[in-house]
Tab-separated table of C-alpha atoms and ligand atoms in Angstrom:
chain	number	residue	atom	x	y	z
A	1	UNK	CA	-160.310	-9.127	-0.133
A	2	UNK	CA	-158.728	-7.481	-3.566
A	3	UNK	CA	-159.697	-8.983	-6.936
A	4	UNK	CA	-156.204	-11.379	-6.862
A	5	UNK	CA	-156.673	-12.401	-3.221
A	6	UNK	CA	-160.413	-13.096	-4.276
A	7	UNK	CA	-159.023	-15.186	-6.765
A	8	UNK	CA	-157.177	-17.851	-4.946
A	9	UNK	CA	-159.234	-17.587	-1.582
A	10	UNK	CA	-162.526	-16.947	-2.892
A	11	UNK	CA	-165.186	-19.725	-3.404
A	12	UNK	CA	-164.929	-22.721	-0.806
A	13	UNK	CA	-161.495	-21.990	-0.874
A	14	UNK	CA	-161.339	-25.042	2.383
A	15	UNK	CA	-163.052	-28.005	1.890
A	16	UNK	CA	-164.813	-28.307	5.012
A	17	UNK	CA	-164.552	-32.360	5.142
A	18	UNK	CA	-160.621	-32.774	4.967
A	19	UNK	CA	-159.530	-29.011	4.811
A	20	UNK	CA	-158.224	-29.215	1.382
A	21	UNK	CA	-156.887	-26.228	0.042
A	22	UNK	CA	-157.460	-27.115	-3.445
A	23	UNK	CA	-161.461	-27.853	-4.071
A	24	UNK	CA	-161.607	-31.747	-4.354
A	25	UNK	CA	-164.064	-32.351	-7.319
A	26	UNK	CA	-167.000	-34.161	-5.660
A	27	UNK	CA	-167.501	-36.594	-8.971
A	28	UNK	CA	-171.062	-37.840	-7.155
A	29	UNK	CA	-174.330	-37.936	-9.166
A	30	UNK	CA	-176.356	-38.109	-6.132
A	31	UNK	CA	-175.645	-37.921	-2.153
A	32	UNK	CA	-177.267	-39.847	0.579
A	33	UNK	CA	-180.501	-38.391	2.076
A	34	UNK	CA	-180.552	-39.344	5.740
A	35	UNK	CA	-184.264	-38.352	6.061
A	36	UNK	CA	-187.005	-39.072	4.163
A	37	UNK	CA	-188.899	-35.929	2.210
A	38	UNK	CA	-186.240	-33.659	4.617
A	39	UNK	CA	-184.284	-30.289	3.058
A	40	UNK	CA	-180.236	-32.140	2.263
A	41	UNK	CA	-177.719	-29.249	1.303
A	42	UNK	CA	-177.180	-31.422	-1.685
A	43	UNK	CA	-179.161	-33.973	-3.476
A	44	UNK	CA	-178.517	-34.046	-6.852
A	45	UNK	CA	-175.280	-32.944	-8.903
A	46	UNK	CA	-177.511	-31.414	-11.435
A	47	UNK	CA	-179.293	-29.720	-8.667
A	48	UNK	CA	-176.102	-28.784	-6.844
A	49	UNK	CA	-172.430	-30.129	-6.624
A	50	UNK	CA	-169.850	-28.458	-3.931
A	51	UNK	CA	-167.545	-28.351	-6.527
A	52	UNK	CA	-169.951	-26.263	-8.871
A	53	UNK	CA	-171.081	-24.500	-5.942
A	54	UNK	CA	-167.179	-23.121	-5.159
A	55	UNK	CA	-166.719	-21.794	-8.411
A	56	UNK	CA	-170.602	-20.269	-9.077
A	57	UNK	CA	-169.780	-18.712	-5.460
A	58	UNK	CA	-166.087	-17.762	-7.184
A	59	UNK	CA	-167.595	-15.476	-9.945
A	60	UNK	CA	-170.542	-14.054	-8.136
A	61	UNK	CA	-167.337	-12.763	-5.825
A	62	UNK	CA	-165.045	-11.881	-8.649
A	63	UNK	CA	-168.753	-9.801	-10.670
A	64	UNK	CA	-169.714	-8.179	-7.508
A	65	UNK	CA	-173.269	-10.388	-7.587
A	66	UNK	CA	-175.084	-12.512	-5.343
A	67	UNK	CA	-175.119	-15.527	-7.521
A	68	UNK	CA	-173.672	-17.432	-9.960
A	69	UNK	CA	-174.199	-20.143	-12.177
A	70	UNK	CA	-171.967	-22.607	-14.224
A	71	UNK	CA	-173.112	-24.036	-17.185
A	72	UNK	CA	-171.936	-26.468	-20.206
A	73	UNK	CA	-171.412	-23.520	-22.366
A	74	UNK	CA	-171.099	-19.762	-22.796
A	75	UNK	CA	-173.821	-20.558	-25.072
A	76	UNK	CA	-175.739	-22.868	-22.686
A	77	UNK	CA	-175.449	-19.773	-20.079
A	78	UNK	CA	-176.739	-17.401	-22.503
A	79	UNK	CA	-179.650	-20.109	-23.351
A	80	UNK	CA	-180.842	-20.511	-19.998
A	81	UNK	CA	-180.696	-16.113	-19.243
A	82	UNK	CA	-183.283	-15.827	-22.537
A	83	UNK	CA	-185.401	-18.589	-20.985
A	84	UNK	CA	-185.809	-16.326	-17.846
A	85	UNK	CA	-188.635	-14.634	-20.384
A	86	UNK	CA	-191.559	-16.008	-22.637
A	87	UNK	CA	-193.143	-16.248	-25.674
A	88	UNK	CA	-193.965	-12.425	-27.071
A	89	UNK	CA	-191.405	-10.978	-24.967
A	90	UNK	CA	-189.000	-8.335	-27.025
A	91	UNK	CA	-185.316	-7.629	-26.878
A	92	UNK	CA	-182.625	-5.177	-27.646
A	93	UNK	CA	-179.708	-6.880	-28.571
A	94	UNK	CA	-176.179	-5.211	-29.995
A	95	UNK	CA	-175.787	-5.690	-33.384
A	96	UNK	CA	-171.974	-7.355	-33.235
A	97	UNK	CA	-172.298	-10.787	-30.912
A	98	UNK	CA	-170.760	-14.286	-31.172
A	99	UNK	CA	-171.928	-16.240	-34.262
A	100	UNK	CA	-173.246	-18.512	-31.929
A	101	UNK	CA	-175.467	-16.000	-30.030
A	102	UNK	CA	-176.660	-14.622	-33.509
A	103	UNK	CA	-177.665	-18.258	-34.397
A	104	UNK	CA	-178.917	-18.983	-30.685
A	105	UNK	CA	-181.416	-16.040	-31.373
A	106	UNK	CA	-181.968	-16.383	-34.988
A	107	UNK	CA	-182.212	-20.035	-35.032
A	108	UNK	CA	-183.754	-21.147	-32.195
A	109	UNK	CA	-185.314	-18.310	-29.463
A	110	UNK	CA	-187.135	-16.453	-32.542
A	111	UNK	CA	-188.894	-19.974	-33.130
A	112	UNK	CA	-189.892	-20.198	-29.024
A	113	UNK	CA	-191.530	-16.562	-30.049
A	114	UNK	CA	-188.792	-14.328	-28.435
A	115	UNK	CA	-188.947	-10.939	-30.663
A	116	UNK	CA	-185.304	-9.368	-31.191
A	117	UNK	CA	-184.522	-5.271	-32.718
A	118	UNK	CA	-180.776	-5.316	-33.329
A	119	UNK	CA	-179.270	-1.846	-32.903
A	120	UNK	CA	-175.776	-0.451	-32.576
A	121	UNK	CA	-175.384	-0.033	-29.080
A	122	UNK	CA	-173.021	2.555	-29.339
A	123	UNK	CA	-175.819	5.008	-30.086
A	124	UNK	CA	-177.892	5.455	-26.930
A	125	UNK	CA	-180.821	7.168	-28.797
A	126	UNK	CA	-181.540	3.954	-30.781
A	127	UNK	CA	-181.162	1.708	-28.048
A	128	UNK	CA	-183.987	4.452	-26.244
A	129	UNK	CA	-185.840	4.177	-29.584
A	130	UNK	CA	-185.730	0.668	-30.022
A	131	UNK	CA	-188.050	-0.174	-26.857
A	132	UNK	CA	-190.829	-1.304	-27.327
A	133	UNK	CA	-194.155	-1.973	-24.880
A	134	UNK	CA	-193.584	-5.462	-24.606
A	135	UNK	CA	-189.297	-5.405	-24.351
A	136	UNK	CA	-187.928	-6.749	-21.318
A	137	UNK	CA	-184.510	-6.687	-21.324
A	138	UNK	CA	-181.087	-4.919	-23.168
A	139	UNK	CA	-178.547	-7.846	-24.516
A	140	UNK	CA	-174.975	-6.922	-25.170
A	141	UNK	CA	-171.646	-7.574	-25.473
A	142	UNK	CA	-168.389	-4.862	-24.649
A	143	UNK	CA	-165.839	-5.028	-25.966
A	144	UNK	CA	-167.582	-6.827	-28.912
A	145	UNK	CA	-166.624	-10.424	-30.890
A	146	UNK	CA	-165.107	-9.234	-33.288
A	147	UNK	CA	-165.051	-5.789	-33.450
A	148	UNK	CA	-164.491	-4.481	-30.108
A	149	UNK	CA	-167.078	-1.745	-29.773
A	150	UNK	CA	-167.747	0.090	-26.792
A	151	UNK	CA	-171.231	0.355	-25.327
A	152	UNK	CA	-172.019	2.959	-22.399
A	153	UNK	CA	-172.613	0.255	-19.665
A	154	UNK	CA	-173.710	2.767	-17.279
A	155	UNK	CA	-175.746	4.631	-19.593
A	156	UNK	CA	-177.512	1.749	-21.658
A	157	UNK	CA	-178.653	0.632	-17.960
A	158	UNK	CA	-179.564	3.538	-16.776
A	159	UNK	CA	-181.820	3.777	-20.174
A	160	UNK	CA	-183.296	-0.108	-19.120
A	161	UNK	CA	-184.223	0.968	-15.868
A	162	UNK	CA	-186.435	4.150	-16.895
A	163	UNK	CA	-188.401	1.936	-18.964
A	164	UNK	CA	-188.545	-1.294	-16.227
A	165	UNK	CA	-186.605	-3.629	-18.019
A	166	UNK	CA	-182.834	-5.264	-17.598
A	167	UNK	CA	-179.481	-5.054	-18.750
A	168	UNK	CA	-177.911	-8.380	-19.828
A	169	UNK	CA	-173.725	-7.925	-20.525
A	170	UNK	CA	-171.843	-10.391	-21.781
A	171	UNK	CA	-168.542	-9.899	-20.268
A	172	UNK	CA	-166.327	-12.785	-22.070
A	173	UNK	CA	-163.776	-10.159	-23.793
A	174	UNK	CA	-163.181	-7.929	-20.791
A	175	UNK	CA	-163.789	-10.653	-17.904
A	176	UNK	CA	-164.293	-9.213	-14.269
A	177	UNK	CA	-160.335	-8.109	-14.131
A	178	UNK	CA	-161.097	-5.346	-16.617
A	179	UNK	CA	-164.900	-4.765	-16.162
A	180	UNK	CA	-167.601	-5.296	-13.612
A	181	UNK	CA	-171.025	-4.697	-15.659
A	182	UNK	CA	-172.829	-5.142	-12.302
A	183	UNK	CA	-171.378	-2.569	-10.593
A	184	UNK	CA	-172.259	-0.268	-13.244
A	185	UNK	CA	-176.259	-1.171	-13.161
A	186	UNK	CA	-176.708	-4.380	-15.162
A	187	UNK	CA	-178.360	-7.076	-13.977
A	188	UNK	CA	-176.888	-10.276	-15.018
A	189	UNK	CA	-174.045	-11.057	-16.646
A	190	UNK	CA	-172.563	-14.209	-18.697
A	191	UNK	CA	-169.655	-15.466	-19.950
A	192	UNK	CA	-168.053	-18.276	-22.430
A	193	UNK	CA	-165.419	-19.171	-19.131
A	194	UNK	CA	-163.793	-20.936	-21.821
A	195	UNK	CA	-162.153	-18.091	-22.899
A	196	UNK	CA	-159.772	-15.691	-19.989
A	197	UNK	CA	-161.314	-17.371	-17.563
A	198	UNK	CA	-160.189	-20.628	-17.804
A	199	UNK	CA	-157.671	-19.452	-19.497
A	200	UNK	CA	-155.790	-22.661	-21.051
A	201	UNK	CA	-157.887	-23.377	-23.836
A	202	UNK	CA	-158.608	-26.754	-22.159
A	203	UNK	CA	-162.259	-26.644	-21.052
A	204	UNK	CA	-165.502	-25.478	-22.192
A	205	UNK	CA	-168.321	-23.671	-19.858
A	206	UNK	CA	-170.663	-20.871	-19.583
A	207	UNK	CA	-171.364	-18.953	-16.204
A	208	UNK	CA	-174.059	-16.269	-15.073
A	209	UNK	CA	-174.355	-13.981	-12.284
A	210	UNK	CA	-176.760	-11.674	-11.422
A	211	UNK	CA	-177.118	-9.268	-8.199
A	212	UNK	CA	-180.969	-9.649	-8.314
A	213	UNK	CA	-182.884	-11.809	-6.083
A	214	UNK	CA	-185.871	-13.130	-8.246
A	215	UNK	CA	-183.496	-13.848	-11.083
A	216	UNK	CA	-180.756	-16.001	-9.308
A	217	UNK	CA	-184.147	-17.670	-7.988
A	218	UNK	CA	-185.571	-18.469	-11.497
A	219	UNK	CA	-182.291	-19.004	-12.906
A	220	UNK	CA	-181.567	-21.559	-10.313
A	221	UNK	CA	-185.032	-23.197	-11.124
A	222	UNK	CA	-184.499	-23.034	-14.764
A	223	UNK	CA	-180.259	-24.370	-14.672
A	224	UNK	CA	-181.842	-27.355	-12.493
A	225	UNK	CA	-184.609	-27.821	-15.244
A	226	UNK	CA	-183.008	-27.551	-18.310
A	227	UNK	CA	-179.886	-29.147	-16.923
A	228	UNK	CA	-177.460	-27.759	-19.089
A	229	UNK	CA	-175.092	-27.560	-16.216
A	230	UNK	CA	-170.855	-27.881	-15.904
A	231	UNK	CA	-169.899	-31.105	-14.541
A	232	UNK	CA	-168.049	-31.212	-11.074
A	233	UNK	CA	-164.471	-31.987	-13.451
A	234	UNK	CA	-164.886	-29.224	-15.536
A	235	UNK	CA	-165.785	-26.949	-12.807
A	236	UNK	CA	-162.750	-27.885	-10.889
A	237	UNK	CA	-160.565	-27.142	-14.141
A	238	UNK	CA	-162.140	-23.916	-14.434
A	239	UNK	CA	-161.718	-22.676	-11.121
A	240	UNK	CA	-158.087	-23.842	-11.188
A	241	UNK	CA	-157.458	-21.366	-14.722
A	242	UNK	CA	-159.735	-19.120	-12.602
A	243	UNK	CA	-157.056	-18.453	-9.886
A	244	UNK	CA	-154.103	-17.098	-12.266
A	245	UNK	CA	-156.588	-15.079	-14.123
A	246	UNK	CA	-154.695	-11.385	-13.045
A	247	UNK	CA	-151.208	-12.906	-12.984
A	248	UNK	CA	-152.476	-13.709	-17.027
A	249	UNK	CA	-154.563	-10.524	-17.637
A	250	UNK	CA	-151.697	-8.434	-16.544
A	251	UNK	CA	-148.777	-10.556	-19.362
A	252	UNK	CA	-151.541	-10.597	-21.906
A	253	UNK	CA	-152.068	-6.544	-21.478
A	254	UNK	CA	-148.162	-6.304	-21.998
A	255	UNK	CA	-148.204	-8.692	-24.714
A	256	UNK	CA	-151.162	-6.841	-26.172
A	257	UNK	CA	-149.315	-2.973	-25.423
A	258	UNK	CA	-146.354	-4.748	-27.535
A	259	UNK	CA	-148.414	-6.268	-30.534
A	260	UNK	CA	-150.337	-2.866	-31.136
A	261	UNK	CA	-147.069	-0.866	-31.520
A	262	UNK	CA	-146.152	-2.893	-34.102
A	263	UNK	CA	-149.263	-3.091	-35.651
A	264	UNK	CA	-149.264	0.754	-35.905
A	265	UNK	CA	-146.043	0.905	-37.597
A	266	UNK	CA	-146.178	-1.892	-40.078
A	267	UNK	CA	-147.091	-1.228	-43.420
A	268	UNK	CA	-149.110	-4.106	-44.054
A	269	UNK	CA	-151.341	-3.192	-41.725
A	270	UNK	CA	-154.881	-1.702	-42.786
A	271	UNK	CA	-157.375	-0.570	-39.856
A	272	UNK	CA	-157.055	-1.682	-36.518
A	273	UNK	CA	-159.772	-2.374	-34.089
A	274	UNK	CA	-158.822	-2.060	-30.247
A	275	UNK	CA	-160.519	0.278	-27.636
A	276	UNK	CA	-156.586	1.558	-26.359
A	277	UNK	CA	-156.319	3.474	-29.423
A	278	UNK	CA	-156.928	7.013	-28.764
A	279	UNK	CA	-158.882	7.676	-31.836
A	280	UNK	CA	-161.330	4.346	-31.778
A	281	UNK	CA	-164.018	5.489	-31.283
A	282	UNK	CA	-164.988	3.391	-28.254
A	283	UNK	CA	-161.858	4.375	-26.366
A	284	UNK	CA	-163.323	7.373	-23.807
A	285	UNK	CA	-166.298	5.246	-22.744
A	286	UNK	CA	-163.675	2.134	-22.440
A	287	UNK	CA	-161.339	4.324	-20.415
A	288	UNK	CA	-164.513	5.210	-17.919
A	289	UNK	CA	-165.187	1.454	-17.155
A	290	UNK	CA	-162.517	-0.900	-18.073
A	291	UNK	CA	-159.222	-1.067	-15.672
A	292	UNK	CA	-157.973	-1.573	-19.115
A	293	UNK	CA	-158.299	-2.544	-22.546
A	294	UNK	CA	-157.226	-6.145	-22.971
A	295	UNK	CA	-155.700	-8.532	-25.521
A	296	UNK	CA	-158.332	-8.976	-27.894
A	297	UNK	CA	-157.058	-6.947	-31.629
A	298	UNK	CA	-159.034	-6.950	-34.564
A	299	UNK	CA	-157.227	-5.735	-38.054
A	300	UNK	CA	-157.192	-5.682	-41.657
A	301	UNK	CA	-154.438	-5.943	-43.834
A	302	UNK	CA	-153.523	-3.472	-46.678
A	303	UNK	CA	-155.904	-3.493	-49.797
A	304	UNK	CA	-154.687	-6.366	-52.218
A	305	UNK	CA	-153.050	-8.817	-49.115
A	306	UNK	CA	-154.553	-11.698	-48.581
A	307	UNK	CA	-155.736	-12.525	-44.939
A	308	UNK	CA	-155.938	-16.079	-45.999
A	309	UNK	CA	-152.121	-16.433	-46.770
A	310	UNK	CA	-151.193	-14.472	-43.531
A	311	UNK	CA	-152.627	-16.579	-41.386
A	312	UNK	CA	-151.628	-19.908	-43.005
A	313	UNK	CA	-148.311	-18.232	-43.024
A	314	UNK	CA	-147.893	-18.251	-38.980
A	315	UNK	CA	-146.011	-21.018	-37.397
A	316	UNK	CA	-146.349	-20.116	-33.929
A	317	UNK	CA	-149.534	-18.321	-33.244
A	318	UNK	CA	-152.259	-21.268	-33.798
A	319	UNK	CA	-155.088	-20.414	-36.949
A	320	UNK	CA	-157.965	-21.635	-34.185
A	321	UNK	CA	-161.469	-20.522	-32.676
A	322	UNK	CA	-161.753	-19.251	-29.820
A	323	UNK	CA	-159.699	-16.750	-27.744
A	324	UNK	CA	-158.233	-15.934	-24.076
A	325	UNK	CA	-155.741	-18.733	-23.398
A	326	UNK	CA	-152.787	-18.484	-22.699
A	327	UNK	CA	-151.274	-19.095	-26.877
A	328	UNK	CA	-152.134	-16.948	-29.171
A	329	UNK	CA	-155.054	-17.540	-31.275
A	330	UNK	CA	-155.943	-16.332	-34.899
A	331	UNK	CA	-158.936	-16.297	-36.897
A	332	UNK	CA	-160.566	-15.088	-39.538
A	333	UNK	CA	-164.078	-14.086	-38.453
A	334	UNK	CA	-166.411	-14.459	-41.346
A	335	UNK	CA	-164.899	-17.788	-42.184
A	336	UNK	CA	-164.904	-19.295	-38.977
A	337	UNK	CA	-166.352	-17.539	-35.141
A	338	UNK	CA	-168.985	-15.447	-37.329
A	339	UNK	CA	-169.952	-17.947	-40.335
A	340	UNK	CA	-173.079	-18.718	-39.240
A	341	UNK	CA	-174.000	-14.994	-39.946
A	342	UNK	CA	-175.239	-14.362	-43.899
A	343	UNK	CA	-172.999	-12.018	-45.318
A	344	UNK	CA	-175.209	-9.303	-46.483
A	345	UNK	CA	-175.585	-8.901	-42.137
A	346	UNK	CA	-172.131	-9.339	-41.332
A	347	UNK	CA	-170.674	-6.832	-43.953
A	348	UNK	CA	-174.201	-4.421	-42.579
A	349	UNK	CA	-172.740	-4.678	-39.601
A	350	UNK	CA	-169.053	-3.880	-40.617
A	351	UNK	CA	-167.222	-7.614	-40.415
A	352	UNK	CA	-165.527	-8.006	-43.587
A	353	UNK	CA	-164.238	-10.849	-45.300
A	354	UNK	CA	-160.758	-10.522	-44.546
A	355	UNK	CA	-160.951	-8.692	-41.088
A	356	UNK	CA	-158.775	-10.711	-38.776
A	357	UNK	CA	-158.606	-11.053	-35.247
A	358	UNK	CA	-155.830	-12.041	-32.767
A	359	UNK	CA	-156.055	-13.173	-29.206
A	360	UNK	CA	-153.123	-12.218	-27.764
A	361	UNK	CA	-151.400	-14.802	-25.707
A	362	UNK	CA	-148.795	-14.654	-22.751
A	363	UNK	CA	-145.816	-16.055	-24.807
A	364	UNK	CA	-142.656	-14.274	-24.889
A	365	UNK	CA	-144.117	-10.986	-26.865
A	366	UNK	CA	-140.792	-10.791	-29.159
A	367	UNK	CA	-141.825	-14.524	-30.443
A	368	UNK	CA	-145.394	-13.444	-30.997
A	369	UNK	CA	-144.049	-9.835	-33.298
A	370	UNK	CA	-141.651	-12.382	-35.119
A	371	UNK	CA	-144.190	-14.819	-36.305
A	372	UNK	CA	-146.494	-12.026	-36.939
A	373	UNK	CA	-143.653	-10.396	-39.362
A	374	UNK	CA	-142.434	-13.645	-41.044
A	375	UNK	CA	-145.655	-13.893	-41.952
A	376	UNK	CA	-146.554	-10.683	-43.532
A	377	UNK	CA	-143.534	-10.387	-45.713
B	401	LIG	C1	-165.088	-17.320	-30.478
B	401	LIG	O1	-163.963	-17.694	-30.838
B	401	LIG	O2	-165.510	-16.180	-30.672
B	401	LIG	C2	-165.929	-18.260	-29.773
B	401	LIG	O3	-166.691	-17.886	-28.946
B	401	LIG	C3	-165.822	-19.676	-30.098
């Protein structure tokens, strides 16, 4: 099957009890054990649920891996990857991630004894550098939150296999539609699902996937021990927004194509950050591994305009977290997605103040340019 097909048939796509088309949401805690101390298919929704188990079957498809998991969060995903390794153990990690992830690692792994280098992954000889005897795995995200850098998938693995250790993408900002880590030698992959992949702005949840045997067995141990898991509702939502995630990818693209021409010509407009432009730097490596370059722009405005004003000056594109539904989001990263990050490393790490950054939804794109120019003049 093609990635769309995969889409609507993949997972259960028939429930095997009534032939549903649509995956009923099995909303059971537990299920009835016929023998005592025997081996049921399920036994415990935390354990398993069919309805989880369609759409952690779903992404494995849609990532090219062998197994997936669905968790609470993108952050609960990410949680339960890093507790696939133990005190002392060292990481690379990219230097522009989530706020959340930055806290998740500053915050709470450092004090379980993880040990984390930051580096800019778009230079391959510190990410070589940065290993260490005791590192055990590369974590990154491309395109990045918020500034859409470009790591070398391909290469930065190829890098983390010399040296015996593995490649951990997070793919929220691409999503498997533009970008299949695993296929270019990583070995897991996560994702906040909340954002394309769902796709409505309407539920929260994390998956993994990995293409690795011993992993999906540990992570499967550690999902059913920590528990952080996505209930059978949620997972049913999720799948649902997963279905229409190309018809979407392909109007946000369009929408996105529109936004960025007239981002380019306004004269409000300071830098703009978005791997389609020919002179980003990111955009060769992005043109090697993405089927393209998504919705997801990052700008500033001219010196002396305040981002603050602009973007309580929109009326139709919402001034919210998050990103990848179908309306068009707005935030201002430092204030809000990134705020848990001091300021002396966000502006290090080249997030300032006033950089804004639009998810681009799949409204009419003439509505989105209006709002965007009644509210710079
Ligand atoms: C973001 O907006 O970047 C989140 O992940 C919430």
């Amino acid at each position: 099957m093609k990635f769309n097909t995969q889409l609507i048939h993949g997972g259960n796509s028939e429930d095997p009890v009534t032939g549903a088309v649509s995956t009923p949401i099995y909303r059971s805690s537990t299920f009835h054990q016929h023998v005592l101390g025997g081996e049921p298919k399920w036994e415990y929704s935390r354990t398993g649920n069919p309805t989880r188990a369609s759409l952690e079957k779903l992404i494995a498809e849609l990532e090219q891996g062998t197994a997936g998991f669905a968790f609470a969060s993108g952050s609960a995903a990410i949680h339960a990857v890093f507790s696939l390794f133990s005190q002392g153990d060292h990481f690379v990690v990219g230097s522009d991630v989530y706020g959340g992830t930055f806290r998740l690692i500053n915050k709470v792994l450092k004090r379980f004894g993880l040990e984390f280098t930051v580096v800019d992954m778009r230079d391959l000889a510190a990410v070589a550098d940065a290993i260490q005897d005791n590192t055990v795995a590369v974590y990154f995200e491309t395109p990045t939150n918020p500034l859409l850098q470009i790591a070398d998938i391909q290469a930065v693995a190829t890098i983390a296999k010399n040296h015996g250790i593995k490649t951990i993408v997070d793919n929220t900002f691409a999503t498997p539609y533009n970008q299949q880590p695993l296929t270019l030698g990583a070995d897991i992959v996560v994702h906040s699902a909340t954002k394309y992949l769902g796709g409505h702005s309407d539920v929260v949840a994390g998956l993994a996937v990995t293409n690795d045997e011993q992993v999906a067995e540990q992570l499967a141990f550690l999902q059913n021990s920590i528990g952080s898991t996505l209930g059978p509702d949620d997972s049913w939502l999720l799948q649902r927004g997963m279905k229409t995630l190309g018809a979407r990818m392909r109007v946000h693209q369009e929408n996105a194509d529109a936004v960025i021409e007239f981002l380019q010509k306004d004269p409000h407009i300071g830098k703009i950050y978005y791997p389609g432009l020919k002179d980003f730097s990111g955009h060769e490596v992005a043109t090697k591994q993405m089927r393209n370059f998504g919705a997801m722009i990052s700008f500033e405005l001219q010196a002396g305009l305040d981002a603050k004003k602009f973007v309580e000056s929109l009326q139709l594109i919402d001034l919210a977290e998050s990103l990848g539904g179908i309306e068009s989001l707005i935030e201002v990263p430092a204030v809000m997605t990134h705020g848990s990050i001091p300021r002396e490393i966000r502006l290090a790490n080249g997030i300032k103040d006033e950089l804004i950054r639009l998810s681009v939804g799949i409204e009419d794109p003439e509505d989105i340019i209006a709002d965007l120019q009644q509210a710079l003049n």
